Amino acid sequence: MYPRVVIDEKKLYQNMKRIVEMASLKGIGVFVVTKVHSADVKLAQICLDAGATGLADSRIQNLKKFKDLPCDKILLRLPMHSEVEEVVAYADISFNSELSTLDKLNLAASKANKTHRVVIMFDLGDLREGFLPEQVDEVIPQILKYNALKVEGIAVNLTCYGGVIPTPDNLGELVALADHIESTYDIKLNIISGGNSSSIYLLENGQMPERINNLRIGEGVVLGREAAYGEPIKGTHDDAFVLEAQIVELKEKTSMPRGIIGMDAFGGKPVFEDKGKMIRGIVAVGRQDVDHTALFPTDQGIEIIGASSDHMILDLTHANSNYAVGDVVSFKMEYGAMLKLFTSEYIERYYLG
Ligand SMILES: *Cc1c(COP(=O)(O)O)cnc(C)c1O
């Protein structure tokens, strides 16, 4: 069935293994981040086989799917007050930056007779989640009072919101915070987590500060590229995941619509470039399933012209092969496209073993 995402299991395994090897040379363990494929259990297992040390996701519903896999499950998004019981039940570790939430987690863990491990987030400039570094001595003593929580470590998230790139400076700040916490409060932090796929380039150029011992990697594993500059990671594949969609119409038409132009289906006012007559193809996939601006036809002569909810329109005039109705067109993708494809219930998953 189409449309489908073809997943090359060997390429995914090789991507994960390559990143695990790069990290382990520096004494760094890798949590694989599974949110981009909505926590596909089969893909999570492949990443564990390739050496990932834990499964990390933003959503507790996703971690629930992993309950039978024997490894640490990590909740990355700050827990909602309304989900603390589930967090304690399905996550071994959660990332936190609010005392009121830690309070509720402590109660929930205590009721469940568990010790829940927490990683404390610090905001080092990207302006998404985290305590500010200057609050460290205000918050750490309070967190250490919770009987049912164990401070497993500290972490920073960068690049996702503010676009701030990890550097020896800001990651050095994280290490300094760790040193300070350990010496001031006489505890040992097991995890000093230096970010996501945007930190991979520091592994490649040898600038990762000593003592960073964990990364959480999603994009790097699935797309084979680091996320600070968008460069390919040597020894990985960018086509472990490929979208295939089937052509349902193929005709020669003009490039300019005929009639009075109003709004398109999404409330935008479309603009057109007159390229004369062209060979136009429609494939059966649309904006309900994918962000078409984040797709790249593997036939480089094909251009994506636009898309509505369930149709994507292609310019096949300069395509490198001859297409007909019923043929399948394939696309590589960016992160945003993949996120949506795996969320759409209309997209098949085809595992290439
Ligand atoms: C999504 C997420 C990651 C993974 O990011 P990638 O760029 O896909 O590697 C890591 N940490 C946190 C807190 C996240 O939310």
mmCIF file of C-alpha atoms and ligand atoms in Angstrom:
data_model
loop_
_atom_site.group_PDB
_atom_site.id
_atom_site.type_symbol
_atom_site.label_atom_id
_atom_site.label_comp_id
_atom_site.label_asym_id
_atom_site.label_seq_id
_atom_site.Cartn_x
_atom_site.Cartn_y
_atom_site.Cartn_z
ATOM 1 C CA MET A 1 0.000 0.000 0.000
ATOM 2 C CA TYR A 2 1.000 3.600 -0.640
ATOM 3 C CA PRO A 3 1.850 6.134 0.567
ATOM 4 C CA ARG A 4 4.440 4.452 2.708
ATOM 5 C CA VAL A 5 7.700 5.157 4.488
ATOM 6 C CA VAL A 6 10.320 2.593 3.586
ATOM 7 C CA ILE A 7 12.640 2.049 6.529
ATOM 8 C CA ASP A 8 16.001 0.473 5.789
ATOM 9 C CA GLU A 9 16.737 -1.324 9.058
ATOM 10 C CA LYS A 10 20.409 -1.936 8.228
ATOM 11 C CA LYS A 11 21.005 1.742 7.502
ATOM 12 C CA LEU A 12 19.281 2.784 10.710
ATOM 13 C CA TYR A 13 21.404 0.271 12.648
ATOM 14 C CA GLN A 14 24.590 1.559 10.999
ATOM 15 C CA ASN A 15 23.661 5.186 11.744
ATOM 16 C CA MET A 16 23.036 4.399 15.404
ATOM 17 C CA LYS A 17 26.175 2.303 15.702
ATOM 18 C CA ARG A 18 28.359 4.984 14.133
ATOM 19 C CA ILE A 19 27.067 7.659 16.539
ATOM 20 C CA VAL A 20 27.395 5.335 19.536
ATOM 21 C CA GLU A 21 31.013 4.620 18.538
ATOM 22 C CA MET A 22 31.884 8.308 18.097
ATOM 23 C CA ALA A 23 30.369 9.079 21.484
ATOM 24 C CA SER A 24 31.880 6.162 23.361
ATOM 25 C CA LEU A 25 35.384 7.221 22.284
ATOM 26 C CA LYS A 26 34.767 10.230 24.536
ATOM 27 C CA GLY A 27 33.165 8.205 27.313
ATOM 28 C CA ILE A 28 29.680 9.378 26.324
ATOM 29 C CA GLY A 29 26.538 7.238 26.386
ATOM 30 C CA VAL A 30 23.694 7.902 23.958
ATOM 31 C CA PHE A 31 19.976 7.935 24.713
ATOM 32 C CA VAL A 32 18.193 7.449 21.409
ATOM 33 C CA VAL A 33 15.288 9.891 21.002
ATOM 34 C CA THR A 34 12.253 8.193 19.474
ATOM 35 C CA LYS A 35 9.674 10.995 19.181
ATOM 36 C CA VAL A 36 10.323 11.586 15.474
ATOM 37 C CA HIS A 37 8.889 8.133 14.670
ATOM 38 C CA SER A 38 6.248 8.199 17.439
ATOM 39 C CA ALA A 39 8.162 5.558 19.376
ATOM 40 C CA ASP A 40 8.126 2.738 16.837
ATOM 41 C CA VAL A 41 9.064 -0.279 18.997
ATOM 42 C CA LYS A 42 10.840 -2.111 16.181
ATOM 43 C CA LEU A 43 13.046 0.902 15.445
ATOM 44 C CA ALA A 44 13.737 1.442 19.139
ATOM 45 C CA GLN A 45 14.910 -2.176 19.415
ATOM 46 C CA ILE A 46 17.279 -1.728 16.450
ATOM 47 C CA CYS A 47 18.822 1.305 18.163
ATOM 48 C CA LEU A 48 19.256 -0.611 21.416
ATOM 49 C CA ASP A 49 20.923 -3.448 19.488
ATOM 50 C CA ALA A 50 23.299 -0.868 18.003
ATOM 51 C CA GLY A 51 24.338 0.333 21.448
ATOM 52 C CA ALA A 52 21.966 3.075 22.616
ATOM 53 C CA THR A 53 21.934 3.143 26.431
ATOM 54 C CA GLY A 54 18.317 4.236 26.892
ATOM 55 C CA LEU A 55 15.098 5.212 25.109
ATOM 56 C CA ALA A 56 14.097 8.865 25.417
ATOM 57 C CA ASP A 57 10.870 10.505 24.313
ATOM 58 C CA SER A 58 8.829 13.620 25.001
ATOM 59 C CA ARG A 59 5.522 11.886 25.532
ATOM 60 C CA ILE A 60 4.586 9.425 28.218
ATOM 61 C CA GLN A 61 2.190 7.624 25.809
ATOM 62 C CA ASN A 62 5.259 6.830 23.717
ATOM 63 C CA LEU A 63 7.317 5.544 26.643
ATOM 64 C CA LYS A 64 4.413 3.287 27.602
ATOM 65 C CA LYS A 65 4.965 1.379 24.345
ATOM 66 C CA PHE A 66 8.466 0.520 25.571
ATOM 67 C CA LYS A 67 7.442 -0.940 28.912
ATOM 68 C CA ASP A 68 8.624 -4.439 27.988
ATOM 69 C CA LEU A 69 12.017 -3.363 26.659
ATOM 70 C CA PRO A 70 14.735 -3.931 29.271
ATOM 71 C CA CYS A 71 16.446 -0.523 29.394
ATOM 72 C CA ASP A 72 16.059 2.900 30.974
ATOM 73 C CA LYS A 73 13.116 4.945 29.658
ATOM 74 C CA ILE A 74 13.606 8.702 29.856
ATOM 75 C CA LEU A 75 10.907 11.374 29.673
ATOM 76 C CA LEU A 76 12.436 14.439 27.974
ATOM 77 C CA ARG A 77 9.559 16.906 28.098
ATOM 78 C CA LEU A 78 8.933 18.434 31.502
ATOM 79 C CA PRO A 79 6.155 16.401 33.145
ATOM 80 C CA MET A 80 2.676 17.929 33.368
ATOM 81 C CA HIS A 81 1.207 18.024 36.862
ATOM 82 C CA SER A 82 -1.610 15.887 35.494
ATOM 83 C CA GLU A 83 0.653 13.004 34.481
ATOM 84 C CA VAL A 84 3.020 12.508 37.423
ATOM 85 C CA GLU A 85 1.574 9.080 38.343
ATOM 86 C CA GLU A 86 2.126 7.857 34.789
ATOM 87 C CA VAL A 87 5.605 9.362 34.705
ATOM 88 C CA VAL A 88 6.580 7.420 37.799
ATOM 89 C CA ALA A 89 5.007 4.273 36.348
ATOM 90 C CA TYR A 90 6.515 4.356 32.842
ATOM 91 C CA ALA A 91 9.657 6.522 33.007
ATOM 92 C CA ASP A 92 12.760 5.534 34.976
ATOM 93 C CA ILE A 93 14.123 9.048 34.605
ATOM 94 C CA SER A 94 12.426 12.385 33.889
ATOM 95 C CA PHE A 95 13.896 15.780 32.964
ATOM 96 C CA ASN A 96 12.685 18.593 35.243
ATOM 97 C CA SER A 97 12.857 22.332 35.822
ATOM 98 C CA GLU A 98 9.972 23.154 38.191
ATOM 99 C CA LEU A 99 9.911 22.648 41.969
ATOM 100 C CA SER A 100 6.108 22.319 42.060
ATOM 101 C CA THR A 101 6.320 19.438 39.588
ATOM 102 C CA LEU A 102 9.175 17.765 41.471
ATOM 103 C CA ASP A 103 7.032 18.014 44.582
ATOM 104 C CA LYS A 104 4.197 16.156 42.875
ATOM 105 C CA LEU A 105 6.581 13.596 41.370
ATOM 106 C CA ASN A 106 7.982 12.935 44.831
ATOM 107 C CA LEU A 107 4.502 12.285 46.203
ATOM 108 C CA ALA A 108 3.608 10.019 43.294
ATOM 109 C CA ALA A 109 6.843 8.053 43.601
ATOM 110 C CA SER A 110 6.405 7.748 47.304
ATOM 111 C CA LYS A 111 2.847 6.400 46.873
ATOM 112 C CA ALA A 112 4.113 3.898 44.302
ATOM 113 C CA ASN A 113 6.923 2.851 46.642
ATOM 114 C CA LYS A 114 9.517 3.785 44.060
ATOM 115 C CA THR A 115 12.583 5.933 43.781
ATOM 116 C CA HIS A 116 12.155 8.066 40.673
ATOM 117 C CA ARG A 117 15.325 9.435 39.113
ATOM 118 C CA VAL A 118 15.370 13.063 37.943
ATOM 119 C CA VAL A 119 17.684 15.033 35.690
ATOM 120 C CA ILE A 120 17.662 18.754 36.428
ATOM 121 C CA MET A 121 17.624 21.007 33.364
ATOM 122 C CA PHE A 122 19.588 24.250 33.181
ATOM 123 C CA ASP A 123 18.897 26.941 30.578
ATOM 124 C CA LEU A 124 22.239 28.112 29.224
ATOM 125 C CA GLY A 125 20.829 30.579 26.736
ATOM 126 C CA ASP A 126 18.478 28.824 24.316
ATOM 127 C CA LEU A 127 15.433 30.017 26.292
ATOM 128 C CA ARG A 128 13.420 26.828 26.250
ATOM 129 C CA GLU A 129 13.377 24.779 29.457
ATOM 130 C CA GLY A 130 15.666 24.888 32.469
ATOM 131 C CA PHE A 131 16.466 26.602 35.767
ATOM 132 C CA LEU A 132 18.770 29.567 35.350
ATOM 133 C CA PRO A 133 22.346 28.749 36.441
ATOM 134 C CA GLU A 134 22.249 31.437 39.149
ATOM 135 C CA GLN A 135 19.376 29.548 40.830
ATOM 136 C CA VAL A 136 21.467 26.438 41.402
ATOM 137 C CA ASP A 137 21.986 26.896 45.152
ATOM 138 C CA GLU A 138 18.370 27.844 45.664
ATOM 139 C CA VAL A 139 16.921 24.756 43.986
ATOM 140 C CA ILE A 140 19.357 21.857 44.441
ATOM 141 C CA PRO A 141 19.074 21.760 48.284
ATOM 142 C CA GLN A 142 15.285 21.683 47.974
ATOM 143 C CA ILE A 143 15.341 18.860 45.437
ATOM 144 C CA LEU A 144 17.744 16.842 47.577
ATOM 145 C CA LYS A 145 15.153 16.847 50.379
ATOM 146 C CA TYR A 146 12.718 14.677 48.418
ATOM 147 C CA ASN A 147 12.859 11.142 49.791
ATOM 148 C CA ALA A 148 11.416 9.417 46.753
ATOM 149 C CA LEU A 149 13.507 11.255 44.148
ATOM 150 C CA LYS A 150 17.126 10.723 43.236
ATOM 151 C CA VAL A 151 19.063 13.459 41.458
ATOM 152 C CA GLU A 152 20.538 11.417 38.621
ATOM 153 C CA GLY A 153 22.187 14.314 36.872
ATOM 154 C CA ILE A 154 21.911 17.619 35.063
ATOM 155 C CA ALA A 155 21.274 18.517 31.432
ATOM 156 C CA VAL A 156 21.025 21.334 28.948
ATOM 157 C CA ASN A 157 18.974 21.618 25.785
ATOM 158 C CA LEU A 158 20.212 23.901 23.037
ATOM 159 C CA THR A 159 19.376 24.868 19.426
ATOM 160 C CA CYS A 160 15.790 23.529 19.447
ATOM 161 C CA TYR A 161 14.167 26.874 20.167
ATOM 162 C CA GLY A 162 16.656 29.741 20.191
ATOM 163 C CA GLY A 163 19.012 28.177 17.663
ATOM 164 C CA VAL A 164 21.905 28.567 20.129
ATOM 165 C CA ILE A 165 24.784 26.293 19.133
ATOM 166 C CA PRO A 166 26.532 24.145 21.748
ATOM 167 C CA THR A 167 30.131 25.257 22.260
ATOM 168 C CA PRO A 168 32.979 24.444 24.627
ATOM 169 C CA ASP A 169 31.853 27.621 26.487
ATOM 170 C CA ASN A 170 28.208 26.821 27.199
ATOM 171 C CA LEU A 171 28.802 23.088 27.697
ATOM 172 C CA GLY A 172 31.755 24.047 29.882
ATOM 173 C CA GLU A 173 29.271 26.012 31.971
ATOM 174 C CA LEU A 174 27.221 22.839 32.413
ATOM 175 C CA VAL A 175 30.310 20.933 33.559
ATOM 176 C CA ALA A 176 31.175 23.741 35.992
ATOM 177 C CA LEU A 177 27.640 23.509 37.412
ATOM 178 C CA ALA A 178 28.094 19.762 37.840
ATOM 179 C CA ASP A 179 31.420 20.235 39.628
ATOM 180 C CA HIS A 180 29.856 22.866 41.869
ATOM 181 C CA ILE A 181 26.840 20.702 42.750
ATOM 182 C CA GLU A 182 28.978 17.646 43.483
ATOM 183 C CA SER A 183 31.433 19.462 45.730
ATOM 184 C CA THR A 184 28.891 21.673 47.501
ATOM 185 C CA TYR A 185 26.317 18.968 48.236
ATOM 186 C CA ASP A 186 28.607 15.958 48.400
ATOM 187 C CA ILE A 187 26.713 13.946 45.786
ATOM 188 C CA LYS A 188 27.755 12.162 42.604
ATOM 189 C CA LEU A 189 25.958 13.030 39.357
ATOM 190 C CA ASN A 190 25.704 10.020 37.066
ATOM 191 C CA ILE A 191 24.511 11.987 34.065
ATOM 192 C CA ILE A 192 25.897 15.223 32.649
ATOM 193 C CA SER A 193 23.895 15.481 29.463
ATOM 194 C CA GLY A 194 25.306 17.852 26.865
ATOM 195 C CA GLY A 195 22.422 18.165 24.453
ATOM 196 C CA ASN A 196 20.970 16.718 21.267
ATOM 197 C CA SER A 197 22.026 16.219 17.643
ATOM 198 C CA SER A 198 23.364 19.776 17.531
ATOM 199 C CA SER A 199 26.184 18.646 19.865
ATOM 200 C CA ILE A 200 27.470 15.954 17.492
ATOM 201 C CA TYR A 201 29.836 18.317 15.692
ATOM 202 C CA LEU A 202 31.772 18.771 18.945
ATOM 203 C CA LEU A 203 32.412 15.032 18.962
ATOM 204 C CA GLU A 204 33.627 15.211 15.380
ATOM 205 C CA ASN A 205 36.015 18.126 15.933
ATOM 206 C CA GLY A 206 37.261 16.961 19.321
ATOM 207 C CA GLN A 207 35.899 19.965 21.264
ATOM 208 C CA MET A 208 33.443 18.177 23.553
ATOM 209 C CA PRO A 209 34.283 19.208 27.123
ATOM 210 C CA GLU A 210 35.539 16.451 29.440
ATOM 211 C CA ARG A 211 32.906 15.139 31.877
ATOM 212 C CA ILE A 212 29.989 15.473 29.445
ATOM 213 C CA ASN A 213 28.945 11.822 29.531
ATOM 214 C CA ASN A 214 25.530 11.702 27.845
ATOM 215 C CA LEU A 215 23.791 12.943 24.701
ATOM 216 C CA ARG A 216 20.169 12.522 23.559
ATOM 217 C CA ILE A 217 20.144 11.900 19.824
ATOM 218 C CA GLY A 218 17.128 11.780 17.512
ATOM 219 C CA GLU A 219 17.709 13.546 14.193
ATOM 220 C CA GLY A 220 21.333 12.399 13.870
ATOM 221 C CA VAL A 221 20.284 8.763 13.987
ATOM 222 C CA VAL A 222 17.377 8.915 11.542
ATOM 223 C CA LEU A 223 18.780 11.418 9.028
ATOM 224 C CA GLY A 224 22.528 10.905 9.416
ATOM 225 C CA ARG A 225 23.325 14.538 10.003
ATOM 226 C CA GLU A 226 24.279 16.798 12.849
ATOM 227 C CA ALA A 227 21.847 19.569 13.715
ATOM 228 C CA ALA A 228 24.054 22.589 14.441
ATOM 229 C CA TYR A 229 25.089 23.199 10.822
ATOM 230 C CA GLY A 230 23.105 20.486 9.031
ATOM 231 C CA GLU A 231 26.241 18.657 7.875
ATOM 232 C CA PRO A 232 26.184 14.924 7.071
ATOM 233 C CA ILE A 233 27.790 12.702 9.720
ATOM 234 C CA LYS A 234 30.616 10.685 8.145
ATOM 235 C CA GLY A 235 29.801 7.000 7.879
ATOM 236 C CA THR A 236 26.017 7.412 8.128
ATOM 237 C CA HIS A 237 23.145 7.309 5.621
ATOM 238 C CA ASP A 238 20.661 10.085 4.817
ATOM 239 C CA ASP A 239 18.203 7.677 3.219
ATOM 240 C CA ALA A 240 17.379 5.197 5.972
ATOM 241 C CA PHE A 241 13.830 6.596 5.661
ATOM 242 C CA VAL A 242 12.236 7.230 2.251
ATOM 243 C CA LEU A 243 8.675 8.261 1.432
ATOM 244 C CA GLU A 244 7.019 6.542 -1.528
ATOM 245 C CA ALA A 245 3.843 7.928 -3.063
ATOM 246 C CA GLN A 246 1.879 6.794 -6.100
ATOM 247 C CA ILE A 247 0.995 8.923 -9.126
ATOM 248 C CA VAL A 248 -2.788 9.248 -9.568
ATOM 249 C CA GLU A 249 -2.804 11.806 -12.401
ATOM 250 C CA LEU A 250 -0.244 12.780 -15.011
ATOM 251 C CA LYS A 251 -1.055 15.347 -17.693
ATOM 252 C CA GLU A 252 0.425 18.144 -19.699
ATOM 253 C CA LYS A 253 -1.079 21.401 -18.412
ATOM 254 C CA THR A 254 -0.109 25.051 -18.247
ATOM 255 C CA SER A 255 1.823 26.381 -15.279
ATOM 256 C CA MET A 256 -0.593 29.291 -14.728
ATOM 257 C CA PRO A 257 -4.105 28.701 -13.342
ATOM 258 C CA ARG A 258 -6.987 30.060 -15.452
ATOM 259 C CA GLY A 259 -9.637 32.289 -13.776
ATOM 260 C CA ILE A 260 -9.781 34.759 -10.902
ATOM 261 C CA ILE A 261 -7.361 33.818 -8.088
ATOM 262 C CA GLY A 262 -8.778 33.882 -4.548
ATOM 263 C CA MET A 263 -7.547 31.930 -1.515
ATOM 264 C CA ASP A 264 -6.099 28.419 -1.596
ATOM 265 C CA ALA A 265 -7.345 25.643 0.746
ATOM 266 C CA PHE A 266 -5.123 26.915 3.552
ATOM 267 C CA GLY A 267 -6.112 30.570 3.404
ATOM 268 C CA GLY A 268 -2.981 31.629 1.546
ATOM 269 C CA LYS A 269 -2.920 33.588 -1.696
ATOM 270 C CA PRO A 270 -1.001 31.433 -4.169
ATOM 271 C CA VAL A 271 1.601 32.922 -6.496
ATOM 272 C CA PHE A 272 2.595 31.287 -9.779
ATOM 273 C CA GLU A 273 5.525 31.478 -12.123
ATOM 274 C CA ASP A 274 4.772 31.104 -15.822
ATOM 275 C CA LYS A 275 6.914 28.256 -17.108
ATOM 276 C CA GLY A 276 4.691 27.548 -20.110
ATOM 277 C CA LYS A 277 3.366 24.026 -20.580
ATOM 278 C CA MET A 278 4.609 21.372 -18.177
ATOM 279 C CA ILE A 279 4.125 17.725 -17.358
ATOM 280 C CA ARG A 280 2.286 17.744 -14.067
ATOM 281 C CA GLY A 281 1.853 14.727 -11.825
ATOM 282 C CA ILE A 282 -0.314 14.330 -8.752
ATOM 283 C CA VAL A 283 0.772 11.861 -6.052
ATOM 284 C CA ALA A 284 -1.631 10.633 -3.393
ATOM 285 C CA VAL A 285 -0.192 12.191 -0.253
ATOM 286 C CA GLY A 286 -0.822 15.628 1.201
ATOM 287 C CA ARG A 287 -0.438 18.137 3.948
ATOM 288 C CA GLN A 288 -2.427 15.974 6.330
ATOM 289 C CA ASP A 289 0.484 13.506 6.125
ATOM 290 C CA VAL A 290 3.568 15.550 5.478
ATOM 291 C CA ASP A 291 5.192 18.972 5.190
ATOM 292 C CA HIS A 292 5.841 19.006 1.437
ATOM 293 C CA THR A 293 8.446 21.765 1.722
ATOM 294 C CA ALA A 294 10.603 19.332 3.730
ATOM 295 C CA LEU A 295 10.678 16.604 1.056
ATOM 296 C CA PHE A 296 13.291 16.007 -1.645
ATOM 297 C CA PRO A 297 12.496 13.838 -4.671
ATOM 298 C CA THR A 298 15.216 11.201 -5.157
ATOM 299 C CA ASP A 299 14.850 11.848 -8.896
ATOM 300 C CA GLN A 300 16.505 15.249 -8.870
ATOM 301 C CA GLY A 301 14.765 16.304 -12.063
ATOM 302 C CA ILE A 302 11.426 16.378 -10.246
ATOM 303 C CA GLU A 303 10.216 19.525 -8.541
ATOM 304 C CA ILE A 304 7.483 19.695 -5.886
ATOM 305 C CA ILE A 305 5.140 22.510 -6.938
ATOM 306 C CA GLY A 306 2.702 22.459 -4.048
ATOM 307 C CA ALA A 307 0.249 20.432 -2.016
ATOM 308 C CA SER A 308 -3.245 20.486 -0.585
ATOM 309 C CA SER A 309 -4.602 18.277 2.216
ATOM 310 C CA ASP A 310 -4.268 15.025 0.274
ATOM 311 C CA HIS A 311 -2.718 15.832 -3.114
ATOM 312 C CA MET A 312 0.869 16.740 -3.863
ATOM 313 C CA ILE A 313 1.611 18.268 -7.261
ATOM 314 C CA LEU A 314 4.894 17.607 -9.064
ATOM 315 C CA ASP A 315 6.574 19.128 -12.084
ATOM 316 C CA LEU A 316 7.805 16.105 -14.029
ATOM 317 C CA THR A 317 8.853 18.040 -17.139
ATOM 318 C CA HIS A 318 12.568 17.538 -16.445
ATOM 319 C CA ALA A 319 12.310 14.193 -14.641
ATOM 320 C CA ASN A 320 15.121 11.736 -15.256
ATOM 321 C CA SER A 321 12.800 8.855 -16.123
ATOM 322 C CA ASN A 322 9.461 8.494 -17.863
ATOM 323 C CA TYR A 323 6.603 8.305 -15.385
ATOM 324 C CA ALA A 324 3.053 7.031 -15.837
ATOM 325 C CA VAL A 325 -0.032 6.893 -13.653
ATOM 326 C CA GLY A 326 0.506 4.106 -11.117
ATOM 327 C CA ASP A 327 4.255 4.681 -10.857
ATOM 328 C CA VAL A 328 5.800 5.406 -7.498
ATOM 329 C CA VAL A 329 7.859 8.514 -6.741
ATOM 330 C CA SER A 330 10.238 8.509 -3.787
ATOM 331 C CA PHE A 331 11.439 11.290 -1.536
ATOM 332 C CA LYS A 332 14.115 11.853 1.073
ATOM 333 C CA MET A 333 12.990 14.024 3.938
ATOM 334 C CA GLU A 334 13.857 16.529 6.619
ATOM 335 C CA TYR A 335 12.957 16.245 10.271
ATOM 336 C CA GLY A 336 9.650 18.117 9.988
ATOM 337 C CA ALA A 337 8.417 15.864 7.194
ATOM 338 C CA MET A 338 9.323 12.699 9.051
ATOM 339 C CA LEU A 339 7.647 13.840 12.263
ATOM 340 C CA LYS A 340 4.369 14.293 10.415
ATOM 341 C CA LEU A 341 4.627 11.137 8.306
ATOM 342 C CA PHE A 342 4.941 8.989 11.410
ATOM 343 C CA THR A 343 2.062 10.781 13.090
ATOM 344 C CA SER A 344 -0.321 10.336 10.139
ATOM 345 C CA GLU A 345 -2.459 7.228 10.358
ATOM 346 C CA TYR A 346 -2.632 7.159 6.544
ATOM 347 C CA ILE A 347 1.044 6.330 6.039
ATOM 348 C CA GLU A 348 2.140 2.676 5.910
ATOM 349 C CA ARG A 349 5.477 1.638 7.399
ATOM 350 C CA TYR A 350 7.458 -0.785 5.256
ATOM 351 C CA TYR A 351 10.447 -2.348 7.021
ATOM 352 C CA LEU A 352 13.297 -3.362 4.728
ATOM 353 C CA GLY A 353 15.012 -6.101 6.796
HETATM 354 C C1 LIG B 1 13.790 16.227 20.958
HETATM 355 C C2 LIG B 1 14.798 16.332 22.046
HETATM 356 C C3 LIG B 1 16.085 15.791 21.852
HETATM 357 C C4 LIG B 1 16.532 15.173 20.541
HETATM 358 O O1 LIG B 1 16.817 16.171 19.593
HETATM 359 P P1 LIG B 1 17.459 15.822 18.162
HETATM 360 O O2 LIG B 1 17.861 17.130 17.607
HETATM 361 O O3 LIG B 1 16.406 15.136 17.375
HETATM 362 O O4 LIG B 1 18.628 14.942 18.413
HETATM 363 C C5 LIG B 1 16.968 15.857 22.916
HETATM 364 N N1 LIG B 1 16.632 16.439 24.084
HETATM 365 C C6 LIG B 1 15.418 16.978 24.297
HETATM 366 C C7 LIG B 1 15.111 17.600 25.622
HETATM 367 C C8 LIG B 1 14.458 16.937 23.284
HETATM 368 O O5 LIG B 1 13.252 17.486 23.498
#
